[in-house]
Coordinates of C-alpha atoms in Angstrom, one line a residue:
Chain A
M1 CA -5.9 3.3 -58.3
W2 CA -7.0 -0.1 -57.0
T3 CA -9.7 -2.6 -57.5
I4 CA -12.5 -3.9 -55.4
N5 CA -14.1 -7.2 -55.9
D6 CA -15.5 -10.2 -54.1
F7 CA -13.0 -12.9 -53.2
P8 CA -13.3 -15.2 -56.3
A9 CA -13.0 -12.3 -58.6
Y10 CA -10.0 -11.1 -56.6
G11 CA -8.3 -14.3 -57.6
M12 CA -9.0 -13.6 -61.3
L13 CA -7.7 -10.0 -61.2
F14 CA -4.7 -10.7 -59.1
G15 CA -3.7 -13.9 -61.0
W16 CA -3.2 -15.8 -57.7
S17 CA -6.1 -18.3 -57.4
T18 CA -8.0 -17.9 -54.1
H19 CA -8.9 -21.6 -54.0
G20 CA -7.4 -24.5 -52.1
K21 CA -5.1 -24.1 -49.2
L22 CA -2.9 -21.3 -50.6
T23 CA -5.8 -19.0 -50.5
C24 CA -4.4 -16.0 -48.8
P25 CA -3.2 -13.4 -51.3
Y26 CA -0.9 -11.8 -48.8
Y27 CA 1.0 -14.7 -47.3
M28 CA 0.8 -16.8 -50.5
E29 CA 3.1 -19.8 -50.3
S30 CA 4.0 -19.1 -46.7
N31 CA 0.5 -19.3 -45.3
K32 CA 0.0 -22.1 -42.8
A33 CA -3.4 -23.5 -43.9
F34 CA -3.8 -27.2 -44.3
M35 CA -6.4 -29.6 -45.7
V36 CA -8.5 -31.3 -42.9
A37 CA -8.5 -35.0 -43.3
N38 CA -12.2 -35.7 -43.1
G39 CA -13.8 -32.4 -44.2
G40 CA -11.6 -32.2 -47.2
K41 CA -11.4 -28.4 -47.1
A42 CA -8.7 -26.0 -46.3
S43 CA -8.6 -24.9 -42.7
F44 CA -6.8 -22.0 -41.1
F45 CA -6.8 -23.7 -37.7
D46 CA -3.9 -22.7 -35.5
C47 CA -2.7 -20.1 -38.1
Y48 CA -3.0 -17.0 -35.9
R49 CA -0.7 -17.7 -33.0
H50 CA 2.5 -16.7 -34.9
F51 CA 1.1 -13.2 -35.2
L52 CA 1.2 -12.8 -31.4
P53 CA 4.2 -11.4 -29.5
L54 CA 7.0 -13.9 -28.9
N55 CA 6.4 -14.1 -25.2
H56 CA 2.7 -14.5 -25.4
R57 CA 1.3 -17.3 -23.2
Y58 CA -0.8 -18.7 -26.1
R59 CA 2.3 -19.6 -28.0
K60 CA 3.4 -22.2 -25.5
N61 CA -0.2 -23.6 -25.1
I62 CA -0.1 -27.2 -26.2
K63 CA -3.5 -28.1 -25.0
D64 CA -6.1 -25.7 -26.4
F65 CA -4.7 -25.3 -30.0
F66 CA -3.2 -27.8 -32.3
V67 CA -2.4 -30.7 -30.0
G68 CA 1.2 -30.7 -28.8
R69 CA 2.3 -27.8 -31.0
V70 CA 4.4 -24.9 -29.7
K71 CA 4.5 -21.9 -32.0
K72 CA 7.9 -20.2 -32.3
D73 CA 7.8 -18.7 -35.8
V74 CA 7.0 -15.2 -36.9
P75 CA 4.9 -14.3 -39.9
S76 CA 6.8 -13.8 -43.1
P77 CA 6.7 -10.3 -44.5
H78 CA 4.3 -9.3 -47.2
L79 CA 5.8 -9.2 -50.7
S80 CA 6.0 -5.6 -52.0
G81 CA 4.7 -4.6 -55.4
E82 CA 8.2 -4.7 -57.0
E83 CA 8.8 -8.2 -55.6
L84 CA 5.5 -9.4 -56.8
H85 CA 6.2 -7.9 -60.2
D86 CA 9.5 -9.9 -60.4
V87 CA 7.7 -13.1 -59.4
V88 CA 4.9 -12.6 -61.9
S89 CA 7.4 -11.8 -64.7
E90 CA 9.3 -14.9 -63.9
Y91 CA 6.1 -17.0 -64.5
G92 CA 5.3 -14.8 -67.5
D93 CA 6.6 -17.1 -70.2
I94 CA 4.7 -20.1 -69.0
M95 CA 1.3 -20.7 -70.5
F96 CA -1.0 -21.0 -67.5
G97 CA -3.9 -23.3 -67.5
L98 CA -2.4 -25.8 -70.0
Chain B
M1 CA 1.8 -27.6 -56.2
T2 CA 3.8 -24.9 -54.5
H3 CA 2.0 -21.9 -55.8
N4 CA -1.4 -20.7 -56.9
W5 CA -0.4 -18.5 -59.8
V6 CA -2.8 -18.9 -62.7
K7 CA -2.0 -16.0 -64.9
R8 CA -0.1 -12.8 -65.3
S9 CA -2.6 -10.2 -64.6
I10 CA -3.0 -7.5 -67.2
F11 CA -2.7 -4.9 -64.5
W12 CA 1.0 -5.4 -64.3
E13 CA 1.3 -3.6 -67.6
L14 CA 0.3 -0.4 -65.9
P15 CA 3.4 1.6 -65.2
Y16 CA 2.4 2.5 -61.6
W17 CA 1.0 -0.8 -60.6
K18 CA 4.1 -2.2 -58.9
T19 CA 4.5 0.9 -56.8
N20 CA 1.0 0.6 -55.4
L21 CA 0.8 -0.3 -51.8
V22 CA -2.6 -1.9 -52.1
R23 CA -3.5 -3.2 -55.5
H24 CA -6.6 -5.2 -54.8
N25 CA -8.8 -4.5 -51.8
L26 CA -10.2 -7.3 -49.7
D27 CA -13.9 -6.9 -49.7
V28 CA -15.1 -6.1 -46.1
M29 CA -18.7 -6.6 -47.1
H30 CA -18.4 -10.2 -48.1
I31 CA -15.9 -11.1 -45.3
E32 CA -18.3 -9.7 -42.7
E33 CA -21.3 -11.4 -44.2
N34 CA -19.6 -14.8 -44.5
M35 CA -18.1 -14.5 -41.0
F36 CA -21.5 -13.6 -39.6
E37 CA -23.1 -16.6 -41.3
N38 CA -20.5 -19.0 -40.1
I39 CA -20.7 -17.7 -36.5
F40 CA -24.5 -17.6 -36.4
N41 CA -25.2 -20.9 -38.1
T42 CA -22.6 -22.7 -36.0
V43 CA -23.8 -21.2 -32.7
M44 CA -27.5 -21.7 -33.5
D45 CA -26.7 -25.2 -34.9
V46 CA -28.6 -24.6 -38.2
K47 CA -29.0 -27.9 -39.9
G48 CA -26.9 -28.2 -43.1
K49 CA -25.3 -24.8 -42.5
T50 CA -23.3 -25.3 -39.3
K51 CA -19.6 -25.8 -39.5
D52 CA -19.7 -28.2 -36.7
N53 CA -20.9 -31.2 -38.6
I54 CA -20.0 -34.9 -38.3
K55 CA -16.9 -34.5 -40.4
A56 CA -15.8 -31.6 -38.3
R57 CA -16.2 -33.8 -35.2
L58 CA -14.1 -36.5 -36.9
D59 CA -11.4 -33.9 -37.5
I60 CA -11.4 -32.8 -33.9
V61 CA -9.9 -36.1 -32.8
L62 CA -6.9 -35.5 -35.1
Y63 CA -6.0 -31.9 -34.4
Y64 CA -7.7 -30.7 -31.3
N65 CA -7.8 -32.1 -27.8
C66 CA -11.4 -31.9 -26.7
K67 CA -12.7 -35.1 -25.3
N68 CA -16.3 -34.0 -24.7
M69 CA -16.8 -33.1 -28.4
E70 CA -15.8 -36.4 -29.8
L71 CA -18.4 -38.6 -31.4
V72 CA -19.9 -41.3 -29.2
Y73 CA -20.4 -44.7 -30.9
D74 CA -23.2 -46.7 -29.4
E75 CA -23.8 -50.0 -31.1
S76 CA -25.4 -49.1 -34.5
Q77 CA -25.7 -45.4 -33.7
V78 CA -23.4 -42.4 -33.7
A79 CA -24.2 -39.6 -31.4
K80 CA -22.9 -36.0 -31.6
P81 CA -22.6 -34.6 -28.1
R82 CA -23.6 -30.9 -27.7
A83 CA -20.7 -28.6 -27.9
S84 CA -20.1 -25.7 -25.5
F85 CA -20.6 -23.1 -28.2
M86 CA -23.9 -24.5 -29.4
L87 CA -27.1 -23.1 -28.0
E88 CA -29.7 -25.4 -26.5
K89 CA -33.1 -25.6 -28.2
N90 CA -34.9 -23.4 -25.8
A91 CA -32.1 -20.8 -25.8
Q92 CA -32.3 -20.8 -29.6
L93 CA -36.1 -20.2 -29.4
L94 CA -35.4 -17.3 -27.1
V95 CA -33.1 -15.7 -29.6
Y96 CA -35.5 -16.2 -32.5
K97 CA -38.4 -14.8 -30.5
W98 CA -36.4 -11.8 -29.6
L99 CA -35.5 -11.3 -33.2
K100 CA -39.2 -11.7 -34.1
S101 CA -40.1 -8.8 -31.8
L102 CA -37.3 -6.6 -33.0
R103 CA -38.1 -3.2 -34.6
F104 CA -35.5 -1.0 -36.3
P105 CA -35.5 2.7 -37.1
D106 CA -36.7 3.4 -40.6
G107 CA -34.1 2.5 -43.2
H108 CA -31.7 1.0 -40.8
A109 CA -32.0 -2.6 -42.0
S110 CA -34.6 -4.7 -43.5
N111 CA -37.4 -5.8 -41.2
I112 CA -35.6 -8.7 -39.6
S113 CA -38.7 -9.9 -37.7
R114 CA -40.1 -10.9 -41.1
L115 CA -37.2 -13.1 -41.9
V116 CA -37.5 -15.2 -38.8
N117 CA -39.1 -18.6 -39.1
I118 CA -39.6 -19.8 -35.5
E119 CA -41.1 -23.3 -36.4
E120 CA -38.1 -24.2 -38.5
C121 CA -35.6 -22.2 -36.3
R122 CA -34.1 -20.5 -39.4
L123 CA -33.5 -17.0 -40.7
Y124 CA -34.5 -16.7 -44.3
G125 CA -33.3 -14.1 -46.9
M126 CA -30.8 -12.2 -44.9
K127 CA -29.2 -9.7 -47.1
S128 CA -25.6 -8.6 -46.8
H129 CA -26.6 -5.4 -45.1
D130 CA -28.7 -7.2 -42.6
C131 CA -25.7 -9.4 -41.8
H132 CA -23.7 -6.2 -41.4
V133 CA -26.2 -4.8 -38.9
F134 CA -26.5 -8.1 -37.1
M135 CA -22.7 -8.5 -36.9
Q136 CA -22.1 -5.0 -35.6
T137 CA -24.9 -4.4 -33.2
L138 CA -27.0 -7.5 -32.5
I139 CA -24.5 -10.2 -31.8
P140 CA -23.4 -9.0 -28.3
L141 CA -27.1 -8.5 -27.4
A142 CA -28.5 -11.7 -28.9
F143 CA -26.1 -14.1 -27.2
R144 CA -25.6 -12.3 -23.9
D145 CA -26.1 -14.7 -20.9
L146 CA -26.9 -17.5 -23.3
L147 CA -23.4 -18.4 -24.4
P148 CA -20.4 -19.2 -22.1
K149 CA -18.8 -15.9 -21.0
G150 CA -15.4 -16.6 -22.8
L151 CA -17.2 -17.2 -26.2
W152 CA -19.5 -14.3 -25.7
E153 CA -16.6 -12.0 -25.1
A154 CA -14.7 -13.2 -28.1
L155 CA -17.8 -12.8 -30.4
T156 CA -18.3 -9.3 -29.0
K157 CA -14.8 -8.4 -29.8
I158 CA -15.2 -9.6 -33.3
S159 CA -18.4 -7.5 -33.5
H160 CA -16.5 -4.5 -32.2
F161 CA -13.6 -5.1 -34.6
F162 CA -15.9 -4.8 -37.5
R163 CA -17.6 -1.8 -36.1
D164 CA -14.3 -0.1 -35.6
I165 CA -12.8 -1.0 -38.9
C166 CA -16.0 0.3 -40.7
S167 CA -16.0 3.6 -38.9
S168 CA -15.8 6.7 -41.1
K169 CA -12.9 8.1 -39.2
L170 CA -9.8 6.0 -38.4
N171 CA -6.5 6.9 -36.7
V172 CA -3.3 5.0 -37.1
D173 CA -2.8 4.2 -33.4
H174 CA -6.2 2.8 -33.2
I175 CA -5.7 0.6 -36.3
E176 CA -2.5 -0.8 -34.8
R177 CA -4.5 -1.7 -31.7
L178 CA -7.1 -3.3 -33.9
Q179 CA -4.4 -5.5 -35.5
T180 CA -3.2 -6.9 -32.2
N181 CA -6.7 -7.4 -30.9
I182 CA -8.1 -9.3 -33.9
V183 CA -5.2 -11.8 -33.7
E184 CA -5.9 -12.4 -30.0
T185 CA -9.6 -12.7 -30.6
L186 CA -9.2 -15.2 -33.4
C187 CA -6.9 -17.2 -31.1
K188 CA -9.7 -17.2 -28.6
L189 CA -12.1 -18.5 -31.2
E190 CA -9.6 -21.2 -32.1
M191 CA -9.7 -22.5 -28.6
I192 CA -13.5 -22.9 -28.9
F193 CA -14.6 -23.7 -32.4
P194 CA -13.6 -26.9 -34.4
P195 CA -10.8 -26.7 -37.1
S196 CA -13.3 -26.7 -40.0
F197 CA -14.8 -23.4 -38.8
F198 CA -11.7 -21.6 -39.9
N199 CA -12.0 -21.3 -43.6
S200 CA -10.3 -18.5 -45.6
M201 CA -12.9 -15.9 -44.6
E202 CA -12.0 -16.3 -41.0
H203 CA -8.4 -15.6 -42.0
L204 CA -8.9 -12.4 -44.0
P205 CA -9.8 -10.0 -41.1
I206 CA -6.2 -10.0 -40.0
H207 CA -5.3 -8.2 -43.2
L208 CA -8.1 -5.6 -42.9
P209 CA -6.3 -3.2 -40.5
F210 CA -3.3 -3.1 -42.9
E211 CA -5.5 -2.2 -45.8
A212 CA -7.3 0.4 -43.7
K213 CA -4.0 1.9 -42.8
V214 CA -2.9 2.2 -46.3
G215 CA -6.1 2.7 -48.2
G216 CA -8.2 4.7 -45.7
P217 CA -11.7 4.2 -44.4
V218 CA -13.5 1.0 -45.5
Q219 CA -16.6 2.8 -46.7
Y220 CA -14.8 3.9 -49.8
R221 CA -13.3 0.5 -50.6
W222 CA -16.1 -2.0 -50.2
M223 CA -18.6 -3.7 -52.5
Y224 CA -21.9 -2.1 -51.3
P225 CA -22.2 0.6 -53.9
F226 CA -21.3 -1.8 -56.7
E227 CA -23.7 -4.5 -55.5
R228 CA -26.4 -1.9 -55.5
L229 CA -25.4 -0.8 -59.0
D230 CA -25.7 -4.4 -60.1
I231 CA -29.4 -4.3 -59.4
T232 CA -29.8 -1.1 -61.5
V233 CA -27.8 -2.7 -64.3
A234 CA -29.9 -5.9 -64.2
M235 CA -33.1 -3.8 -64.5

């Protein structure tokens, strides 16, 4: 059994808000989005190169992506259901939204 | 703030919930629709809808090295130079005229020629399913020879990605290839579009192959049937 919803409702059912820069429900805290200075919104610019193989030529490209940035990191693994359950239980006693 | 948790979902009380591989499905319908709208509005430079606005151009200076996209200050005026991914006015007209003359098989999509407003250079009242058809079949045709080759290829790959992920039959090897391809395609888009183009909807396609691998074909896990049901309920 699973659920299917649009993205705002996804946040409500999952309990992880899908607003702001920590939008992605898979990478959660470890996602690489940032707030752009002038637009004021979250941007996932330069957040895909770390999925590439380590020897990919795009990783060393300092010109066409984020200026002067070489990507050496690898994506963090998804949290499994058990791990998520532990995390959620940890936050369980806190009254959210207060 | 280091996390986005807002509540403990009631689903965690289900005994099997933590052993599920996919608990909530990402909705391919909305992702495809939003992505199509972002791409189309930005490429066609639709006023008020394009992601390439003045603020985006101000951000380009900070994060992205592209001299010919920076704003030009001229005494009291600010000019926004035309970006390489933007179609010129006469090319836009060509696309809209082509859309105007378009005929689909019965029941394939709504009559797109009726949605085109050539004077205002806008598409009005595109439904999710029209976006779906446009994304999967029309994007490669509409922009062929009009956009620079690199961008056209990247957009075509996005189009093919959605067509492949939505197919009724998937095999695991193919899905793994889709995963590597979509990352590379998004990297290619990053080299072309400004940072503000990449909102969360442009990020989510990289999780779709994983969900397809675990959950099976997309047609059983997307919002179309429920969106249609909403109409029935409302009536």
